[in-house]
Amino acid sequence: MSNDAFVFSDDECKTFPLQAHASWKILSVEDDPVYQASLLHGLSGLQFKGEDVEVLTAASAAQAADLLGEHDDIAVMLLDVVMEQDDAGLRLVSSVREVLGNSAIRIVLLTGQPGVAPEADVMRQYDIDEYWNKADLNREKLHSVVGSHLRTWHYMMELNRAQRGLQLILDASRNLHSKQELGSLTQAVLTNIGRIIGAGVSGIVCMGHFRNMQLSDARVIATTVDYHGMLEKNLTDFPADERMATLRSAITAQCHQFHADHTVLYFETHAIDGAEYLVLVDGIVELTPAHINLLRVFSENVRSGFSNVALLNRVSRLAYFDDLLNIRNRNGLLRELDSLNDDDRRDNVLLLVKIKSFQDAMITFGERYCDNLLKATCEALRQKLPGFSCFSTISTGSFALVFNHDSQPDDELLLQIFDQPLMLSGVQHHIQIIFCKIELNLLQDASSQETLHLAEVTLSVGESYNLNLIGYTPGYREKITASHLQLLELQQALQNRDLFIMLQPKVALVNNKVLGFEALVRWRNSNGDYIPPDVFIPLAEASGLIRSLDLHVLQLTFAAIKQLADAGFELPVSFNASVSDLNNRDYIQSIFQAIEEKSINPALLDIEVTESQAMTDYRGFDTLLRRFMSLGMSVSIDDFGTGYSSLSHITRLPATTLKIDRSFVQGIEESEEDRHAVEMVVRIGQRFGYHIVAEGVETKAQSEWLQQVGCSVGQGYFFSRPMTVDDAIAWLHTNR
């Protein structure tokens, strides 16, 4: 290498005498003293960004390791490969990267024996930044290498510092956003400013509405160190010095003010509550531009923190109070119940009040009428039921009041309370009210949410029985819990496809010939107990599982028809469909697809719809049911005679069969009215061309009488109980 003086670029590196303790450090690791001296001579006087570059030297990998341990700010290492051992330099690279964990230092590998450590192998196996043959490294090349790697290291350090600063801001911001109360927020602001600038601070946070008040009237809401004595005071006694002037400047300019020995940060929540906040930070180190940038970024999070707290304070009333009635809302009641201790719960009563048919009134008379009705009802409750500790609305048209045992109203008062009409816009209105009373000591271990839920369930029970007053009994809770557990079991049974169908035959009354079957869904739980359909089907309907259940039954029906056909019995099987099924595209598509793919003979499918469904949703289902019939399917109207049929609808019913409800059939031996009802259905069916099937036939006398009046098909225990598909096939063989 030439020993001529280096020529450096004009932008960042210039030649000056080498000085000790330079800000920029380079480590030269070289065991050849002559080459080491040549490097030192070439690097003598080097400056980077206007500051001296210090060159440290080591004659071995061991010395270099010691220096690297002492100096964690070395930017570039010029490293000889071959020293005390042939691979000493390479082992040092591994130590720097893996042991010291220094990924920032720029490592330039120098070798006078390229064959010992071939460049391609070294660059692939080791984390080095450049590789040079000493013979190829002239003055210009060395200049380029050193300058570029100093720049790279400098940029990496700047990025690391920025990353650390941003991490501090992120940590501080998380801390701020966890604060939902103004005092804890402002205290956190002062604490985190000190962390960001890396120095202890003292200061204050003051709050005011400065558009309508003087700065001196601002209230101090947070302090640290030297200002502790000012907490909850105003700025009247604050010294009229430079800091007060800075506070005033921040208010006037509505922006942050940065000074050498103090800073004032300005925040406002004008749009929410009209408030303004000043954060005075005193006694800090002189801020660098980097500090100021970090504080500006952090201030955006502080601004959000103040806005969030202001919104929470404003929303708190909306969250817990009803603006229309100026009483607590449902959340407010739950919070009040949560605050009751065990003694309070033992001594308190929850009373629910519901206006009957309030939703109907909303539709009929409109929102303004109902608002006035709610206000009048609320005022009447206030006047006629004094002594409550909490009064709230819990849903539209429903209220809740909490009393202790001594102040609670007696039942007679509750039943008479709305005998007098309410006055709405000068006109008398009579309203119907339902009351539900629940002793909180009966639900000592229940949460407030569960308590209110049970009270509402009890109120619904009273409404269903048309009661004006109902009290809670512990049985309701057990019943609801049992229903919930049963629902979970039903969900699992559907997932595991544990539900199955049984077939009950339909027979010709004249000769007991089997004409078809009805598929009836059955469920046996994990304990081996059969759950009645009238228990789990309403549960499925209430929980939204009915679609999944009926789709499962449909697939089982398809499979049963195929199994019967394979055994030599081409018999139709009927299956029940709900309103939800007829509105379910997947359900309907499954039927059409099975027919189109010819996997099912449509003549063997008989869909059963209850009379009430057929009448209520006549217009919606007419087209669909007629399409089924056009494909060759049968459509049966189940439970006929119990719904709301009219002659105008019966003449146009999209059906092939009317099924007489079992409630009529079972009474024909004793009841003249039931016999007349059955005869009427049979005559209607014959007149309009429907097939007639009698359900619930259990005796020979019933079967014979049905034949006499013209009913030709029956279904019931007299012929057979429901059977599994396998048992039905065996039964068919026996009764062929």
XYZ file of C-alpha atoms in Angstrom:
736
model
C 0.000 0.000 0.000
C 1.255 3.485 -0.821
C 2.158 5.749 2.087
C 1.035 8.927 0.322
C -1.396 11.158 2.185
C -5.058 10.281 1.779
C -7.228 12.610 -0.276
C -10.725 12.783 1.245
C -13.999 14.114 -0.171
C -14.980 17.670 0.686
C -18.402 16.913 2.161
C -17.677 15.044 5.391
C -14.015 13.952 5.671
C -11.101 16.397 5.875
C -7.393 16.082 6.844
C -6.458 17.382 10.302
C -3.862 16.337 12.904
C -4.918 13.193 14.767
C -6.180 13.902 18.252
C -6.732 11.529 21.116
C -10.198 10.639 22.426
C -11.887 11.272 19.069
C -15.658 11.012 18.717
C -15.436 8.512 15.846
C -13.516 5.311 16.452
C -11.827 2.884 14.080
C -10.086 -0.314 15.194
C -7.177 -1.654 13.127
C -6.330 -5.277 13.963
C -2.997 -6.177 12.320
C -0.047 -8.283 13.534
C 2.353 -6.869 10.890
C 3.786 -3.701 12.522
C 4.926 -2.292 9.187
C 1.470 -2.576 7.624
C -0.107 -1.314 10.814
C 2.117 1.775 10.715
C 1.197 2.302 7.081
C -2.511 2.215 7.957
C -2.014 4.671 10.837
C -0.109 7.025 8.623
C -2.824 6.897 5.979
C -5.583 7.524 8.496
C -3.743 10.283 10.341
C -5.772 13.494 10.586
C -8.998 11.940 9.353
C -12.202 13.758 10.354
C -15.792 12.755 9.890
C -18.671 15.267 10.146
C -16.237 17.842 11.499
C -14.967 15.678 14.367
C -11.694 13.792 14.775
C -11.491 10.091 14.070
C -9.660 8.033 16.677
C -7.766 4.967 15.441
C -7.341 2.145 17.969
C -4.853 -0.625 17.213
C -4.480 -4.268 18.195
C -1.722 -6.698 17.209
C -3.782 -9.859 17.828
C -7.345 -11.115 17.950
C -7.130 -11.363 21.737
C -6.118 -7.691 22.103
C -8.889 -6.717 19.690
C -11.447 -8.600 21.747
C -10.397 -6.701 24.870
C -10.691 -3.358 23.095
C -14.104 -4.237 21.680
C -15.268 -5.094 25.181
C -14.079 -1.726 26.499
C -15.385 0.382 23.601
C -18.939 -0.305 22.437
C -18.867 2.674 20.059
C -16.255 1.471 17.551
C -17.662 2.178 14.107
C -15.309 0.312 11.752
C -12.885 -2.568 12.263
C -10.096 -3.189 9.713
C -9.299 -6.838 10.417
C -6.373 -8.950 9.246
C -7.385 -12.565 8.623
C -4.135 -14.338 9.482
C -2.557 -13.440 12.832
C -1.591 -15.694 15.769
C -3.464 -18.487 13.939
C -4.474 -18.752 10.334
C -8.163 -18.266 11.193
C -7.759 -15.889 14.136
C -9.464 -13.038 12.294
C -12.417 -15.166 11.267
C -12.907 -16.448 14.807
C -12.882 -12.841 16.009
C -15.692 -12.053 13.562
C -17.792 -14.824 15.121
C -17.013 -13.552 18.616
C -18.023 -9.983 17.745
C -21.319 -10.991 16.137
C -22.374 -13.920 18.306
C -20.698 -13.414 21.706
C -20.641 -9.631 22.006
C -23.844 -9.331 19.997
C -22.497 -6.332 18.106
C -24.314 -6.242 14.803
C -23.635 -2.567 14.100
C -19.824 -2.439 13.801
C -18.669 -2.482 10.188
C -16.084 -5.251 9.631
C -13.670 -4.918 6.709
C -11.547 -8.058 6.238
C -7.954 -7.544 4.988
C -5.703 -10.381 3.864
C -2.280 -10.756 2.347
C -2.893 -14.482 1.734
C -6.162 -14.821 -0.242
C -5.710 -18.564 -0.542
C -6.025 -19.039 3.207
C -9.520 -17.505 3.323
C -11.082 -17.374 -0.172
C -13.419 -14.408 -0.540
C -16.448 -16.363 -1.782
C -16.328 -18.792 1.141
C -15.732 -16.086 3.734
C -18.510 -13.795 2.523
C -20.937 -16.722 2.533
C -20.048 -18.099 5.974
C -19.260 -14.986 8.035
C -21.094 -11.729 8.790
C -18.561 -9.301 7.357
C -19.217 -6.180 5.335
C -16.257 -6.071 2.907
C -13.268 -8.183 1.888
C -9.994 -6.756 0.533
C -6.677 -8.139 -0.592
C -4.019 -5.898 0.975
C -2.214 -5.708 -2.339
C -5.316 -4.220 -3.992
C -6.091 -1.646 -1.310
C -4.557 1.637 -2.469
C -5.054 5.055 -0.955
C -8.276 5.879 -2.819
C -9.801 2.487 -2.097
C -9.030 2.778 1.623
C -10.542 6.270 1.662
C -13.705 4.988 -0.004
C -13.955 2.024 2.362
C -13.513 4.055 5.554
C -15.778 6.925 4.487
C -18.655 4.743 3.307
C -18.581 2.520 6.390
C -18.453 5.485 8.774
C -21.512 6.875 7.034
C -23.290 3.524 7.215
C -22.515 3.074 10.918
C -23.614 6.645 11.651
C -26.964 6.113 9.878
C -27.455 2.851 11.743
C -26.833 4.573 15.067
C -29.270 7.336 14.174
C -31.884 4.744 13.297
C -31.243 2.880 16.542
C -31.581 6.079 18.560
C -34.765 6.960 16.712
C -36.080 3.465 17.300
C -35.296 3.688 21.016
C -36.999 7.069 21.175
C -40.049 5.750 19.386
C -40.128 2.749 21.705
C -40.108 5.120 24.667
C -42.995 7.005 23.082
C -44.892 3.782 22.446
C -44.385 2.655 26.038
C -45.408 6.065 27.320
C -48.441 6.124 25.024
C -49.618 2.734 26.264
C -49.258 4.050 29.776
C -51.295 7.144 28.914
C -54.074 5.285 27.118
C -54.595 3.084 30.163
C -55.569 6.190 32.156
C -59.258 6.986 32.173
C -59.241 9.588 34.950
C -57.824 13.091 34.569
C -55.615 13.067 37.677
C -53.824 9.823 36.812
C -53.448 10.917 33.180
C -51.776 14.238 34.005
C -49.453 12.603 36.532
C -48.451 10.052 33.886
C -47.735 12.862 31.407
C -45.154 14.439 33.724
C -43.561 11.092 34.564
C -43.232 9.957 30.949
C -41.761 13.255 29.742
C -38.844 12.622 32.103
C -38.389 9.139 30.671
C -38.394 10.378 27.091
C -35.730 13.055 27.573
C -33.706 10.835 29.922
C -33.626 13.265 32.858
C -35.640 13.960 35.983
C -38.122 16.810 35.659
C -40.292 18.909 37.892
C -43.408 20.611 36.683
C -47.141 21.191 36.823
C -50.243 20.565 34.766
C -52.944 23.214 35.002
C -56.434 23.300 33.545
C -58.803 26.108 32.705
C -61.328 27.533 30.262
C -59.128 30.416 29.191
C -61.577 31.924 26.742
C -63.693 32.918 29.727
C -61.126 33.292 32.511
C -57.709 34.670 33.393
C -54.606 32.490 33.308
C -54.035 33.173 37.004
C -57.347 31.432 37.768
C -56.223 28.164 36.169
C -56.286 25.184 38.557
C -53.196 23.026 39.069
C -54.262 19.371 38.724
C -50.878 17.567 38.786
C -47.407 18.348 40.173
C -43.961 16.842 40.714
C -41.002 17.607 42.995
C -40.596 21.383 43.469
C -44.241 22.197 42.794
C -46.000 19.793 45.172
C -47.359 22.658 47.258
C -49.393 24.013 44.328
C -51.613 20.968 43.803
C -55.319 21.898 43.587
C -54.457 25.600 43.788
C -54.675 28.215 41.075
C -51.855 30.211 39.481
C -52.605 33.427 41.394
C -49.491 33.006 43.568
C -47.264 31.737 40.744
C -44.176 33.996 40.349
C -44.548 36.555 37.576
C -41.315 35.453 35.929
C -40.237 34.019 32.602
C -42.160 30.797 33.160
C -45.436 32.639 33.724
C -44.725 34.582 30.548
C -44.196 31.313 28.675
C -47.485 29.947 30.013
C -49.206 33.094 28.774
C -47.497 32.796 25.370
C -48.680 29.197 25.026
C -52.270 30.303 25.721
C -52.055 33.191 23.273
C -50.407 31.207 20.476
C -52.219 27.964 21.360
C -49.090 25.948 20.720
C -46.079 24.459 22.512
C -43.244 26.713 23.745
C -39.689 25.317 23.992
C -36.960 27.201 25.944
C -33.461 26.354 27.095
C -34.366 25.699 30.737
C -38.132 25.076 30.620
C -40.886 23.991 28.246
C -44.649 24.530 28.129
C -46.853 22.107 26.198
C -50.339 23.262 25.189
C -53.418 21.059 24.718
C -57.114 21.762 24.285
C -60.427 19.902 24.141
C -62.527 22.818 22.913
C -64.889 20.719 20.831
C -65.681 18.361 23.722
C -65.787 20.419 26.909
C -64.055 23.747 26.126
C -61.086 22.987 28.409
C -57.394 23.853 27.874
C -54.339 22.306 29.525
C -50.826 23.662 30.090
C -47.942 21.345 30.983
C -44.938 23.228 32.430
C -41.752 21.133 32.528
C -38.964 22.788 34.521
C -35.365 22.020 35.483
C -34.580 19.820 32.505
C -31.384 19.396 30.532
C -31.034 21.560 27.466
C -33.223 19.993 24.844
C -31.679 18.798 21.589
C -33.635 18.894 18.322
C -34.101 15.134 18.742
C -35.652 15.669 22.197
C -38.006 18.301 20.819
C -39.080 16.046 17.953
C -39.789 13.209 20.395
C -41.763 15.539 22.652
C -43.786 16.757 19.680
C -44.625 13.184 18.713
C -45.429 12.293 22.327
C -47.622 15.373 22.584
C -49.925 13.990 19.917
C -50.556 11.014 22.192
C -51.027 13.354 25.156
C -53.549 15.298 23.097
C -55.427 12.058 22.429
C -55.250 11.219 26.140
C -56.879 14.501 27.158
C -59.532 14.073 24.449
C -60.262 10.519 25.565
C -60.698 11.540 29.194
C -62.942 14.448 28.182
C -65.007 12.128 26.002
C -65.231 9.552 28.779
C -66.485 12.198 31.183
C -69.025 13.360 28.640
C -70.013 9.863 27.543
C -70.212 8.648 31.130
C -73.545 10.373 31.581
C -74.774 9.042 28.259
C -73.579 5.577 29.258
C -75.309 5.504 32.619
C -78.230 7.936 32.310
C -81.292 8.269 30.115
C -81.433 11.777 28.642
C -85.164 11.688 27.948
C -86.224 10.679 31.467
C -83.219 11.982 33.431
C -82.894 8.729 35.361
C -80.355 5.909 35.249
C -80.388 3.594 32.258
C -79.755 -0.157 32.192
C -75.979 0.271 32.596
C -76.558 2.633 35.477
C -78.744 0.064 37.214
C -76.159 -2.687 36.697
C -73.450 -0.444 38.139
C -75.676 0.298 41.127
C -76.342 -3.411 41.701
C -72.616 -4.106 41.412
C -71.960 -1.619 44.195
C -74.226 -3.434 46.682
C -72.398 -5.419 49.346
C -73.720 -8.665 50.836
C -75.677 -6.876 53.572
C -77.276 -4.552 51.006
C -78.360 -7.486 48.849
C -79.940 -9.200 51.837
C -81.925 -6.054 52.613
C -82.978 -4.945 49.117
C -85.736 -5.711 46.650
C -85.657 -5.199 42.888
C -88.962 -4.157 41.306
C -89.441 -4.279 37.524
C -92.238 -2.333 35.848
C -93.321 -2.883 32.243
C -95.877 -1.043 30.126
C -97.911 -3.635 28.252
C -98.010 -3.439 24.437
C -95.590 -0.519 24.380
C -94.064 -1.593 21.057
C -97.530 -1.715 19.495
C -98.148 1.832 20.743
C -94.863 2.935 19.174
C -95.937 1.586 15.784
C -99.489 2.892 16.042
C -99.038 6.330 17.635
C -95.426 7.220 16.897
C -92.357 8.287 18.826
C -93.635 11.586 20.240
C -96.667 9.970 21.855
C -94.501 7.215 23.359
C -91.954 9.703 24.702
C -94.749 11.547 26.481
C -96.121 8.227 27.750
C -92.707 7.291 29.179
C -92.329 10.667 30.860
C -95.801 10.464 32.403
C -95.232 6.896 33.602
C -91.849 7.825 35.036
C -93.346 10.758 36.948
C -96.231 8.619 38.224
C -93.797 6.016 39.540
C -91.775 8.724 41.286
C -94.850 10.067 43.044
C -96.649 6.817 43.894
C -93.602 4.703 44.808
C -91.401 6.944 46.962
C -88.540 5.577 49.009
C -86.549 3.946 46.228
C -82.748 4.079 46.326
C -82.325 3.633 42.566
C -84.681 4.365 39.667
C -83.787 3.424 36.101
C -85.098 2.496 32.712
C -83.918 -0.944 31.552
C -85.443 -1.151 28.071
C -88.001 0.671 25.991
C -91.163 0.765 28.089
C -89.622 -0.964 31.135
C -88.326 0.436 34.431
C -86.533 -0.866 37.530
C -86.579 0.428 41.106
C -84.526 -0.717 44.084
C -86.069 -0.562 47.573
C -85.028 -1.821 50.965
C -87.461 -4.062 52.814
C -88.798 -1.233 54.951
C -89.589 1.115 52.070
C -90.808 -1.376 49.459
C -94.436 -0.985 48.289
C -96.902 -3.727 49.229
C -98.607 -5.846 46.586
C -101.990 -4.160 46.994
C -100.504 -0.752 46.250
C -98.792 -2.073 43.133
C -102.020 -3.572 41.804
C -103.899 -0.302 42.364
C -101.222 2.129 41.309
C -102.443 2.662 37.762
C -106.175 2.536 38.387
C -106.074 6.289 37.900
C -105.460 7.313 34.282
C -102.373 9.168 33.120
C -102.742 12.633 31.659
C -101.089 13.037 28.261
C -101.465 16.476 26.659
C -104.536 17.086 28.810
C -106.186 13.783 27.787
C -106.724 10.829 30.123
C -105.038 7.556 29.115
C -105.397 4.175 30.806
C -102.342 1.943 30.546
C -101.723 -1.630 31.624
C -98.707 -2.390 33.786
C -96.930 -5.610 34.801
C -94.853 -5.742 37.993
C -92.166 -8.239 38.936
C -90.668 -8.299 42.428
C -87.432 -10.128 43.222
C -85.783 -10.455 46.638
C -82.059 -9.946 46.041
C -81.170 -12.259 48.927
C -82.492 -15.123 46.767
C -79.649 -14.394 44.324
C -76.832 -13.649 46.733
C -74.217 -15.323 44.537
C -75.529 -14.026 41.189
C -73.917 -11.221 39.222
C -75.861 -8.037 38.595
C -76.267 -9.042 34.937
C -77.665 -12.450 35.854
C -79.933 -10.904 38.503
C -81.488 -8.511 36.004
C -81.788 -11.257 33.393
C -83.654 -13.532 35.809
C -85.946 -10.672 36.790
C -86.766 -10.027 33.120
C -87.411 -13.733 32.511
C -89.782 -13.747 35.492
C -91.529 -10.661 34.115
C -91.968 -12.425 30.753
C -93.498 -15.438 32.515
C -95.993 -13.143 34.222
C -96.835 -11.487 30.918
C -97.387 -14.858 29.217
C -99.879 -15.789 31.959
C -101.506 -12.346 31.783
C -100.579 -11.541 35.397
C -100.231 -8.014 36.723
C -97.822 -8.970 39.514
C -95.404 -11.877 39.733
C -92.661 -12.739 42.203
C -89.408 -14.521 41.479
C -88.920 -18.067 42.766
C -85.595 -19.911 42.836
C -86.970 -22.511 40.432
C -86.682 -20.075 37.535
C -82.932 -19.923 37.885
C -82.546 -23.698 37.967
C -84.825 -24.019 34.966
C -82.855 -21.483 32.951
C -79.572 -23.115 33.942
C -80.894 -26.544 32.968
C -82.123 -25.177 29.626
C -78.735 -23.633 28.942
C -76.934 -26.885 29.708
C -79.407 -28.770 27.550
C -78.791 -26.279 24.746
C -75.050 -26.931 24.940
C -75.736 -30.679 24.764
C -78.011 -30.148 21.766
C -75.305 -28.147 19.995
C -72.839 -30.961 20.620
C -75.349 -33.587 19.484
C -75.860 -31.719 16.198
C -72.115 -31.434 15.665
C -71.675 -35.151 16.361
C -74.803 -36.013 14.304
C -76.217 -37.895 17.299
C -79.837 -37.046 16.497
C -81.684 -39.721 14.540
C -85.115 -40.349 13.056
C -87.773 -42.948 13.733
C -90.509 -43.900 11.285
C -94.202 -44.170 12.123
C -96.336 -45.874 9.466
C -99.426 -44.475 7.756
C -101.865 -47.294 6.971
C -105.068 -47.854 5.041
C -107.804 -48.172 7.651
C -109.718 -50.717 5.606
C -106.955 -53.351 5.441
C -103.979 -51.986 7.457
C -101.860 -51.786 4.293
C -98.793 -49.585 4.806
C -98.990 -46.523 2.568
C -95.976 -44.597 3.861
C -94.166 -43.268 6.915
C -93.599 -40.048 8.815
C -90.019 -39.240 9.920
C -89.899 -38.170 13.574
C -86.653 -36.770 15.004
C -85.396 -38.251 18.265
C -82.520 -37.408 20.619
C -80.867 -39.595 23.205
C -78.448 -37.589 25.382
C -75.061 -38.634 26.740
C -76.739 -40.284 29.751
C -78.792 -42.507 27.472
C -82.043 -40.666 28.279
C -84.514 -39.794 25.523
C -85.301 -36.068 25.420
C -88.898 -35.478 24.242
C -89.239 -33.539 20.955
C -91.578 -31.053 22.652
C -88.593 -30.140 24.869
C -85.652 -29.916 22.478
C -87.455 -28.633 19.366
C -88.687 -25.410 21.071
C -85.152 -25.085 22.478
C -83.747 -25.356 18.958
C -86.270 -22.804 17.672
C -85.497 -20.302 20.448
C -81.723 -20.639 20.023
C -81.604 -20.538 16.216
C -80.513 -24.183 15.878
C -83.729 -25.277 14.180
C -82.318 -24.773 10.680
C -79.360 -27.047 11.380
C -81.616 -29.601 13.066
C -84.165 -29.725 10.234
C -81.475 -29.889 7.563
C -80.011 -32.876 9.428
C -83.471 -34.513 9.573
C -83.915 -33.902 5.827
C -80.668 -35.733 5.041
C -81.684 -38.596 7.347
C -85.041 -38.774 5.546
C -83.285 -39.082 2.178
C -81.137 -41.880 3.600
C -84.199 -43.680 5.037
C -86.025 -43.560 1.689
C -82.994 -45.114 -0.035
C -82.657 -47.769 2.672
C -86.341 -48.691 2.333
C -86.039 -48.851 -1.444
C -82.948 -51.069 -1.226
C -84.981 -53.430 0.980
C -87.735 -53.549 -1.651
C -90.178 -50.999 -0.221
C -90.863 -47.941 -2.401
C -92.838 -45.994 0.199
C -93.117 -42.224 0.665
C -91.736 -40.650 3.833
C -93.079 -37.340 5.139
C -90.941 -34.829 7.028
C -91.795 -31.643 8.896
C -90.636 -28.251 7.649
C -90.794 -25.003 9.621
C -91.171 -21.437 8.404
C -87.436 -21.055 8.919
C -86.789 -24.054 6.659
C -88.963 -22.703 3.865
C -86.987 -19.458 4.044
C -83.659 -21.310 4.130
C -82.050 -21.419 0.702
C -79.733 -24.292 1.671
C -82.673 -26.389 2.866
C -84.766 -25.828 -0.265
C -81.769 -26.296 -2.538
C -81.029 -29.659 -0.895
C -84.486 -30.891 -1.919
C -84.267 -29.594 -5.478
C -80.731 -30.907 -5.908
C -81.685 -34.406 -4.707
C -84.544 -34.466 -7.217
C -82.511 -33.022 -10.108
C -79.707 -35.510 -9.524
C -82.344 -38.289 -9.430
C -80.966 -39.580 -6.153
C -84.488 -39.317 -4.710
C -87.816 -40.089 -6.391
C -89.935 -36.971 -5.694
C -93.044 -39.174 -5.410
C -91.504 -40.571 -2.203
C -91.159 -37.119 -0.586
C -93.989 -35.633 1.478
C -93.293 -32.255 3.097
C -95.483 -31.401 6.106
C -96.321 -27.791 6.996
C -98.510 -26.874 9.974
C -101.851 -25.259 9.263
C -100.920 -22.069 11.134
C -97.800 -21.691 8.986
C -99.688 -22.343 5.782
C -102.311 -19.732 6.660
C -100.035 -17.060 8.117
C -97.445 -17.243 5.334
C -99.813 -18.270 2.550
C -98.602 -15.693 0.063
C -94.927 -16.326 0.786
C -95.072 -20.136 0.508
C -97.759 -20.659 -2.093
C -95.388 -20.564 -5.075
C -92.754 -22.745 -3.410
C -95.220 -25.444 -2.296
C -96.834 -25.550 -5.730
C -93.394 -25.995 -7.266
C -92.826 -29.002 -4.991
C -96.167 -30.449 -6.128
C -95.301 -29.896 -9.794
C -92.198 -32.032 -9.312
C -94.296 -34.914 -7.967
C -93.886 -34.319 -4.225
C -96.778 -34.437 -1.781
C -97.542 -31.494 0.504
C -99.402 -32.195 3.767
C -101.071 -29.636 6.019
C -100.302 -30.897 9.527
C -102.526 -30.418 12.631
C -105.430 -29.342 10.438
C -108.321 -27.863 12.391
C -106.207 -26.223 15.078
C -105.118 -23.180 13.057
C -106.894 -20.267 11.461
C -108.228 -21.695 8.229
C -110.797 -19.846 6.218
C -112.833 -21.246 3.364
C -111.250 -18.739 0.973
C -107.819 -20.149 1.734
C -108.821 -23.797 1.928
C -110.081 -23.716 -1.637
C -106.653 -22.638 -2.839
C -104.322 -24.416 -0.399
C -101.110 -25.597 -2.125
C -101.415 -29.083 -0.647
C -102.302 -32.672 -1.454
C -103.169 -33.907 2.047
C -104.941 -32.683 5.192
C -103.901 -34.326 8.472
C -106.556 -34.280 11.211
C -104.949 -33.259 14.497
C -104.674 -35.969 17.166
C -106.510 -33.773 19.701
C -109.747 -34.315 17.724
C -109.138 -37.997 17.014
C -108.491 -38.864 20.649
C -111.824 -37.329 21.692
C -114.145 -38.880 19.119
C -115.280 -41.699 21.446
C -116.513 -39.286 24.142
C -116.954 -35.862 22.551
C -119.730 -34.982 20.152
C -117.883 -31.729 19.317
C -114.719 -33.606 18.322
C -116.747 -35.979 16.130
C -118.371 -33.016 14.379
C -114.952 -31.430 13.851
C -113.526 -34.608 12.296
C -116.579 -35.088 10.074
C -116.258 -31.470 8.892
C -112.580 -31.866 7.958
C -113.329 -35.110 6.089
C -116.167 -33.476 4.118
C -114.016 -30.450 3.273
C -111.194 -32.710 2.140
C -113.482 -34.793 -0.030
C -115.136 -31.685 -1.468
C -111.844 -30.084 -2.528
C -109.946 -33.212 -3.489
C -107.516 -33.594 -0.580
C -106.329 -36.887 0.855
C -107.216 -37.176 4.560
C -104.945 -38.701 7.224
C -106.037 -39.040 10.862
C -103.256 -38.696 13.437
C -103.183 -40.257 16.913
C -105.319 -43.332 16.211
C -104.951 -45.502 19.326
C -107.995 -47.767 19.478
C -109.948 -50.063 17.190
C -113.096 -48.061 17.861
C -111.425 -44.881 16.612
C -110.212 -46.667 13.481
C -113.675 -48.072 12.701
C -115.477 -44.775 13.277
C -112.989 -42.919 11.026
C -113.731 -45.406 8.235
C -117.462 -44.829 8.659
C -117.136 -41.054 8.115
C -114.947 -41.483 5.048
C -111.392 -41.135 6.405
C -109.304 -43.818 4.716
C -105.786 -43.374 6.198
C -104.652 -43.421 9.833
C -101.477 -43.036 11.829
C -100.972 -43.863 15.500
C -100.076 -46.341 18.212
C -102.964 -48.625 17.243
C -100.945 -49.590 14.175
C -97.383 -49.091 15.387
C -95.216 -46.921 17.546
C -92.335 -45.051 15.836
C -89.502 -47.432 14.862
C -85.900 -47.124 13.773
C -85.366 -47.566 10.049
C -83.985 -51.081 10.540
C -86.906 -52.036 12.749
C -89.358 -50.546 10.244
C -87.915 -52.697 7.471
C -88.169 -55.801 9.670
C -91.755 -54.829 10.565
C -92.618 -54.430 6.888
C -91.255 -57.889 6.119
C -93.298 -59.361 8.956
C -96.479 -57.583 7.854
C -96.015 -57.991 4.108
